[in-house]
Tab-separated table of C-alpha atoms in Angstrom:
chain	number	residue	atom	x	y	z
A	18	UNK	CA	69.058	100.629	6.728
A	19	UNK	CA	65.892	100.875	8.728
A	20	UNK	CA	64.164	97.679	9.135
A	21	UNK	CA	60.474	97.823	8.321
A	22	UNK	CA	58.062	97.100	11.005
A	23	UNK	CA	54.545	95.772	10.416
A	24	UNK	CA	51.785	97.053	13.299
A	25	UNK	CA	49.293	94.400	14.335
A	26	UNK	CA	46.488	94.787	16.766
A	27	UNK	CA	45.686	91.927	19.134
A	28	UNK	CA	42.920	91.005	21.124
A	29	UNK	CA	43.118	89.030	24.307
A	30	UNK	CA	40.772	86.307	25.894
A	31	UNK	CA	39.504	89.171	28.378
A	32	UNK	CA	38.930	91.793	25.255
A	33	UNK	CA	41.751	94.108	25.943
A	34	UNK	CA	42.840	95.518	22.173
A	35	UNK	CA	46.994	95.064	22.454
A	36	UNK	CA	49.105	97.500	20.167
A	37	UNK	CA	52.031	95.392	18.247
A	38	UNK	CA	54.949	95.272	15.622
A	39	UNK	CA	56.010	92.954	13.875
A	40	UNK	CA	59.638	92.381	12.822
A	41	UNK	CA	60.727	89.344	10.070
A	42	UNK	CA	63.778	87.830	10.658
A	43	UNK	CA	66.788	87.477	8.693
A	44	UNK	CA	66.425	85.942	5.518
A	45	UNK	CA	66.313	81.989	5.361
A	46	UNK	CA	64.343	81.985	8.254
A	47	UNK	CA	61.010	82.548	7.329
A	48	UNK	CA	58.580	80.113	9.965
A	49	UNK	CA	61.403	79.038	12.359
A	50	UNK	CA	61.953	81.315	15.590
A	51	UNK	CA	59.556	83.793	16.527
A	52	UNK	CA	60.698	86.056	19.509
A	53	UNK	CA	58.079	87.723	21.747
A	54	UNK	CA	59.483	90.827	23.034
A	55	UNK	CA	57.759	92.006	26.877
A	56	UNK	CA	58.584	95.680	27.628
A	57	UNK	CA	59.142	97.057	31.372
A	58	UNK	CA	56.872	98.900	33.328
A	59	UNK	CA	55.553	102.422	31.699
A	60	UNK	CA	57.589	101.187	28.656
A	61	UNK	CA	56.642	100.599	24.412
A	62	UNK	CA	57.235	98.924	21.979
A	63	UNK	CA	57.174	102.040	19.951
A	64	UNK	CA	60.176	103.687	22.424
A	65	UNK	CA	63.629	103.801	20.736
A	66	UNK	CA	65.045	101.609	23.439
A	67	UNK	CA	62.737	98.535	23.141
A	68	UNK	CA	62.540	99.633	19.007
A	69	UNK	CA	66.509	98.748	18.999
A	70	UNK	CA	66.202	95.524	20.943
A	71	UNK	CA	63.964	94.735	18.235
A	72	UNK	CA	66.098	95.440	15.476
A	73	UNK	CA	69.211	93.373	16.819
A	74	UNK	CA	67.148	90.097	18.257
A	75	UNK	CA	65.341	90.162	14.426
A	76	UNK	CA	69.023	88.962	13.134
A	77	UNK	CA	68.067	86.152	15.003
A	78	UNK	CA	64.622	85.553	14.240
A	79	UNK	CA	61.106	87.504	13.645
A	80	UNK	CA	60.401	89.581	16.570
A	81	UNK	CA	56.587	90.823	17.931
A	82	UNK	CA	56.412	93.240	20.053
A	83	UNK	CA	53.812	94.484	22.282
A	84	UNK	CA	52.443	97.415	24.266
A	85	UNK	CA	50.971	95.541	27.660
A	86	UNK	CA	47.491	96.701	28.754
A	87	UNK	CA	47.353	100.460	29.884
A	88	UNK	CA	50.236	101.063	28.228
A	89	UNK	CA	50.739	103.235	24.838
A	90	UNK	CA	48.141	102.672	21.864
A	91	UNK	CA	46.636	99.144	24.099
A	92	UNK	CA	43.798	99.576	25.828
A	93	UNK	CA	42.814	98.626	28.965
A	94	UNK	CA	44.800	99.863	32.290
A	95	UNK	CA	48.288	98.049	33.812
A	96	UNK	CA	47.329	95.705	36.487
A	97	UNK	CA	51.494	95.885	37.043
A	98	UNK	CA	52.376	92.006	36.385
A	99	UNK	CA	48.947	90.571	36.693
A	100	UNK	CA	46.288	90.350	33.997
A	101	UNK	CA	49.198	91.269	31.491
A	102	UNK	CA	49.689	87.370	31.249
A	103	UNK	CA	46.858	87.152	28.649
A	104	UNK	CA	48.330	89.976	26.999
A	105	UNK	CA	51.231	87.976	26.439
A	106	UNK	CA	49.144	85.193	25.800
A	107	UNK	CA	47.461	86.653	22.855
A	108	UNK	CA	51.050	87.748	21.081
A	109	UNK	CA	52.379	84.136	22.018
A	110	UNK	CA	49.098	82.896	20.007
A	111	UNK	CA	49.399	84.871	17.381
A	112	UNK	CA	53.311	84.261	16.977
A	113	UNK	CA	52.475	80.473	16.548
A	114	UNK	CA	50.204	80.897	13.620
A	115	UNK	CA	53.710	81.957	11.586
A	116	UNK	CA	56.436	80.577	13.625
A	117	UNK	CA	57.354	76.975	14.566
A	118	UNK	CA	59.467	77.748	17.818
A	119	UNK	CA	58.171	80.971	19.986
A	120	UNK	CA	60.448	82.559	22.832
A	121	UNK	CA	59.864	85.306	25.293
A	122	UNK	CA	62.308	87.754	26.413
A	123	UNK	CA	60.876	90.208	29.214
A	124	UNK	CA	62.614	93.051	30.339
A	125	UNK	CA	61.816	93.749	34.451
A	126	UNK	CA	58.085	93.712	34.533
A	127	UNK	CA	57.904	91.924	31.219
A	128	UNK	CA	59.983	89.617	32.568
A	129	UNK	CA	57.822	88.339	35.820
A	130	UNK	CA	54.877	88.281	33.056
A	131	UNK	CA	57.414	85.985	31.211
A	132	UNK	CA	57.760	83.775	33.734
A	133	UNK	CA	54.623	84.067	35.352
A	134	UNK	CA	52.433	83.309	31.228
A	135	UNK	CA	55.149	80.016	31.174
A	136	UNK	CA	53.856	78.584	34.139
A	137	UNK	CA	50.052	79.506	34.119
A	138	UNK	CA	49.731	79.367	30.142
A	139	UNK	CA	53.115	77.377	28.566
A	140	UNK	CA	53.395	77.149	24.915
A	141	UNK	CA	56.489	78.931	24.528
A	142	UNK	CA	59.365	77.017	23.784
A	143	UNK	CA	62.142	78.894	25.961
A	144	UNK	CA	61.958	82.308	28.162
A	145	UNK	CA	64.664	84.905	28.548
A	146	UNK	CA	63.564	87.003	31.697
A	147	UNK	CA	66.048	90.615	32.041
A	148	UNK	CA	66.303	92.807	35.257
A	149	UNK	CA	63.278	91.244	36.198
A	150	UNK	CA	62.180	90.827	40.148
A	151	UNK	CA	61.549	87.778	42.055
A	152	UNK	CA	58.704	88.884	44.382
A	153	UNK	CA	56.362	91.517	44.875
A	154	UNK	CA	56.093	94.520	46.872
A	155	UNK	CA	60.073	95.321	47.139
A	156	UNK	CA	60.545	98.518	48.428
A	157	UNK	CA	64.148	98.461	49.134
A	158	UNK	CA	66.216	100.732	45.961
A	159	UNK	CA	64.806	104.355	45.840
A	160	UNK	CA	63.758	103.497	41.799
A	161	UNK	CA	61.253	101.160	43.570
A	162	UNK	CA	59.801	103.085	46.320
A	163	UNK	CA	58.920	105.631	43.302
A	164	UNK	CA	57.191	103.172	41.438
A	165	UNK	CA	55.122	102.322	44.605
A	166	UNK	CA	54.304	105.668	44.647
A	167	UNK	CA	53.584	106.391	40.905
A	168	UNK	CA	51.052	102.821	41.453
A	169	UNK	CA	49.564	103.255	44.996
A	170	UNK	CA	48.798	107.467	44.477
A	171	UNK	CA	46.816	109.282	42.950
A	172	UNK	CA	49.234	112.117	42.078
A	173	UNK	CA	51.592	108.960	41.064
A	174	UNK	CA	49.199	107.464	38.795
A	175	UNK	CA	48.564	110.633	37.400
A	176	UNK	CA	52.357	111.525	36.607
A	177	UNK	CA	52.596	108.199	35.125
A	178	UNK	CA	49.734	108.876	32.506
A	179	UNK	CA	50.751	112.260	31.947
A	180	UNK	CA	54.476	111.835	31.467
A	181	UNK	CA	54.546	108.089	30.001
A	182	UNK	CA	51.090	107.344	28.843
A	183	UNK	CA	50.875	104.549	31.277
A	184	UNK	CA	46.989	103.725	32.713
A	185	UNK	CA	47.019	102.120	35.842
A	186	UNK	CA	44.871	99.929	37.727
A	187	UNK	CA	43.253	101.439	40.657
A	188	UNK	CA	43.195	99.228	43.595
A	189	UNK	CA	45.134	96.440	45.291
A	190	UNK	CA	45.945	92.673	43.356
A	191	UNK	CA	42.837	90.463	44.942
A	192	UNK	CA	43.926	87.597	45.268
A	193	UNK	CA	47.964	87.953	45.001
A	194	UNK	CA	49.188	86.577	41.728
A	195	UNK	CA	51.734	83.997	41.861
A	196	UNK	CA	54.956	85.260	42.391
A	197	UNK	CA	58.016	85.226	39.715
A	198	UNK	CA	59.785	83.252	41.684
A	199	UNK	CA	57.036	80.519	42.169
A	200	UNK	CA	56.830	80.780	38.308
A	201	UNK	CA	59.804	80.265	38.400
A	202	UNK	CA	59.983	77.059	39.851
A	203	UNK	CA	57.280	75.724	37.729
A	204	UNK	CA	57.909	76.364	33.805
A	205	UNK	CA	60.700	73.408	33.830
A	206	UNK	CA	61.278	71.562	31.272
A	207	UNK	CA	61.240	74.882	29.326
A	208	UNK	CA	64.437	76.321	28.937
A	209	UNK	CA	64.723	79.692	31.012
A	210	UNK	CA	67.754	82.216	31.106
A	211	UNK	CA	68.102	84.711	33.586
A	212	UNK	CA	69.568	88.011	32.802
A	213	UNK	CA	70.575	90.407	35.793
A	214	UNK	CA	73.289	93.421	35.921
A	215	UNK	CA	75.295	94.047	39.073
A	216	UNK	CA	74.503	97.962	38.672
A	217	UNK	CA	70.863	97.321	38.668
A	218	UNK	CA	69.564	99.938	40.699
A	219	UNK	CA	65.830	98.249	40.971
A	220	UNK	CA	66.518	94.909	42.014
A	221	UNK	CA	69.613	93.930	43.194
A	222	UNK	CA	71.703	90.296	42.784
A	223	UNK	CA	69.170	88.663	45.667
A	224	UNK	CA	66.238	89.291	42.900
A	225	UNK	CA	68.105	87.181	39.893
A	226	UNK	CA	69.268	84.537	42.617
A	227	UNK	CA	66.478	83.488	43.956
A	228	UNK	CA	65.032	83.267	40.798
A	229	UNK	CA	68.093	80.858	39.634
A	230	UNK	CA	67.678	78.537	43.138
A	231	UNK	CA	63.678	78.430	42.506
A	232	UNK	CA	63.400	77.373	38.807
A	233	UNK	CA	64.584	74.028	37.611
A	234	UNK	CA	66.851	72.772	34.873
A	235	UNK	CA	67.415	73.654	32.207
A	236	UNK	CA	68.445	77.066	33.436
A	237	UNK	CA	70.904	79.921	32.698
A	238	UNK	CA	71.998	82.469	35.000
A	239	UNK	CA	73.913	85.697	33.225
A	240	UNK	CA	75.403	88.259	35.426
A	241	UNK	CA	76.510	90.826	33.510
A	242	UNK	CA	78.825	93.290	35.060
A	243	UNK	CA	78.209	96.880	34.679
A	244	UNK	CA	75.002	96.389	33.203
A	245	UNK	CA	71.897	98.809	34.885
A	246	UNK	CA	68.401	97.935	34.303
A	247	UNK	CA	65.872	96.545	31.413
A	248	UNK	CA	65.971	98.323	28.246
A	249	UNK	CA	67.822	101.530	28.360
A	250	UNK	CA	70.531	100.003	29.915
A	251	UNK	CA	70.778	96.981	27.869
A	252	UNK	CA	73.879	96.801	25.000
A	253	UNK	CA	73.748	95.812	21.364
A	254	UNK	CA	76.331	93.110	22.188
A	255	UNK	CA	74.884	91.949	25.180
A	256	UNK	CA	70.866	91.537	23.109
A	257	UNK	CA	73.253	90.024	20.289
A	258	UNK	CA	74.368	87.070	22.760
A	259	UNK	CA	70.488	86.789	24.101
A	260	UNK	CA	69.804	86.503	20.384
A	261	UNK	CA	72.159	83.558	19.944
A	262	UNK	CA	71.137	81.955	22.743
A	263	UNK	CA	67.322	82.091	21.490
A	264	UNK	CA	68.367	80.858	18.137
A	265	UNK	CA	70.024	77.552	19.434
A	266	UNK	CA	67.967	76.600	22.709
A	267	UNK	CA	65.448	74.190	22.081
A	268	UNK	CA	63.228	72.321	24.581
A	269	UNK	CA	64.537	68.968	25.444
């Protein structure tokens, strides 16, 4: 059975047009849980890996997904983690208008624009943040020195647009934004879980942990074994427990 998918187009405080789908949840629950679903870096939410996520968390509730700036059919160009917390901003907005409870789940950087749009923005009612890092600038996995590269270069940024119809940014952050793990530390008394595999080769366990010790309670700290990184690696049964877990956390 394919599940039908509604697009939407969004428009954020800054003007950026940002592509989306919308999911409905399972029957029954019509206006309760609306998920917000954050992709990685030079992902979609049209890509069969983020389009399955989609399809298993919308047992749970209705699911919007988005294409961050730069990325896909949005406009704009990736700033990489920074100005994509009004992109998330504008689905979290538009979420409310049909849902009474609103979660995030980002997957790497979706994830520090999770964290980073609860503490700078709020109105979300719990964040999930997968494979996600805890500061910027790691260079230390090969995956991430490549990334550097397809960012910083122009033969990188150029590869990237080609290859995965990712814009990006020309230029360095001015000023810093604040770091996932200072987000971290401030979106309590929001409910966060963090999701990290021990085969992640972008971030290892150091990324997830620090992330843990920073943030306050309530907090959740999944390490799942085996488990790579962000969406392609993810498993129907592990996005079937972060589904459950969305459906019964509630802000205390």
């Amino acid at each position: 059975m394919i599940t039908p998918v509604y697009g939407a187009m969004l428009r954020t405080s800054d003007g950026v047009r940002i592509d989306a789908g919308h999911l409905p949840g399972p029957m029954g629950s019509t206006g309760e849980l609306g998920i917000v679903l954050a992709h990685g870096f030079t992902g979609s939410w049209r890509s069969p890996a983020t389009r399955r996520i989609a399809a298993v968390l919308a047992r749970y509730g209705g699911v919007l997904a988005i294409d961050f700036r730069g990325h896909g059919r949005s406009s704009g160009l990736s700033t990489v983690g920074d100005l994509e917390v009004l992109d998330l901003d504008a689905a979290v907005r538009h979420a409310r208008t049909a849902y009474r409870r609103v979660v995030t789940v980002g997957f790497s950087m979706g994830a520090a624009v999770a964290l980073r749009h609860a503490a700078l923005h709020g109105g979300v009612d719990a964040v999930v943040a997968v494979s996600g890092p805890a500061r910027w600038y790691y260079r230390g996995t090969r995956p991430m020195r490549q990334v550097h590269w397809a960012i910083e270069h122009p033969a990188g940024r150029l590869a990237a647009r080609l290859a995965k119809r990712t814009r990006i940014a020309v230029g360095r952050w001015d000023p810093i934004p604040l770091a996932p793990y200072e987000a971290a530390a401030m979106i309590a008394p929001t409910p966060l879980l963090i999701v990290h595999g021990d085969a992640d080769t972008f971030f290892p366990l150091e990324h997830p942990n620090e992330l843990f010790e920073a943030a306050q309670h309530p907090k959740e700290l999944w390490i799942e074994r085996g488990y790579g990184h962000a969406e392609s690696a993810a498993t129907p049964d592990l996005i079937r427990r972060i589904g459950r877990w969305t459906a019964r956390t509630k802000m205390e």
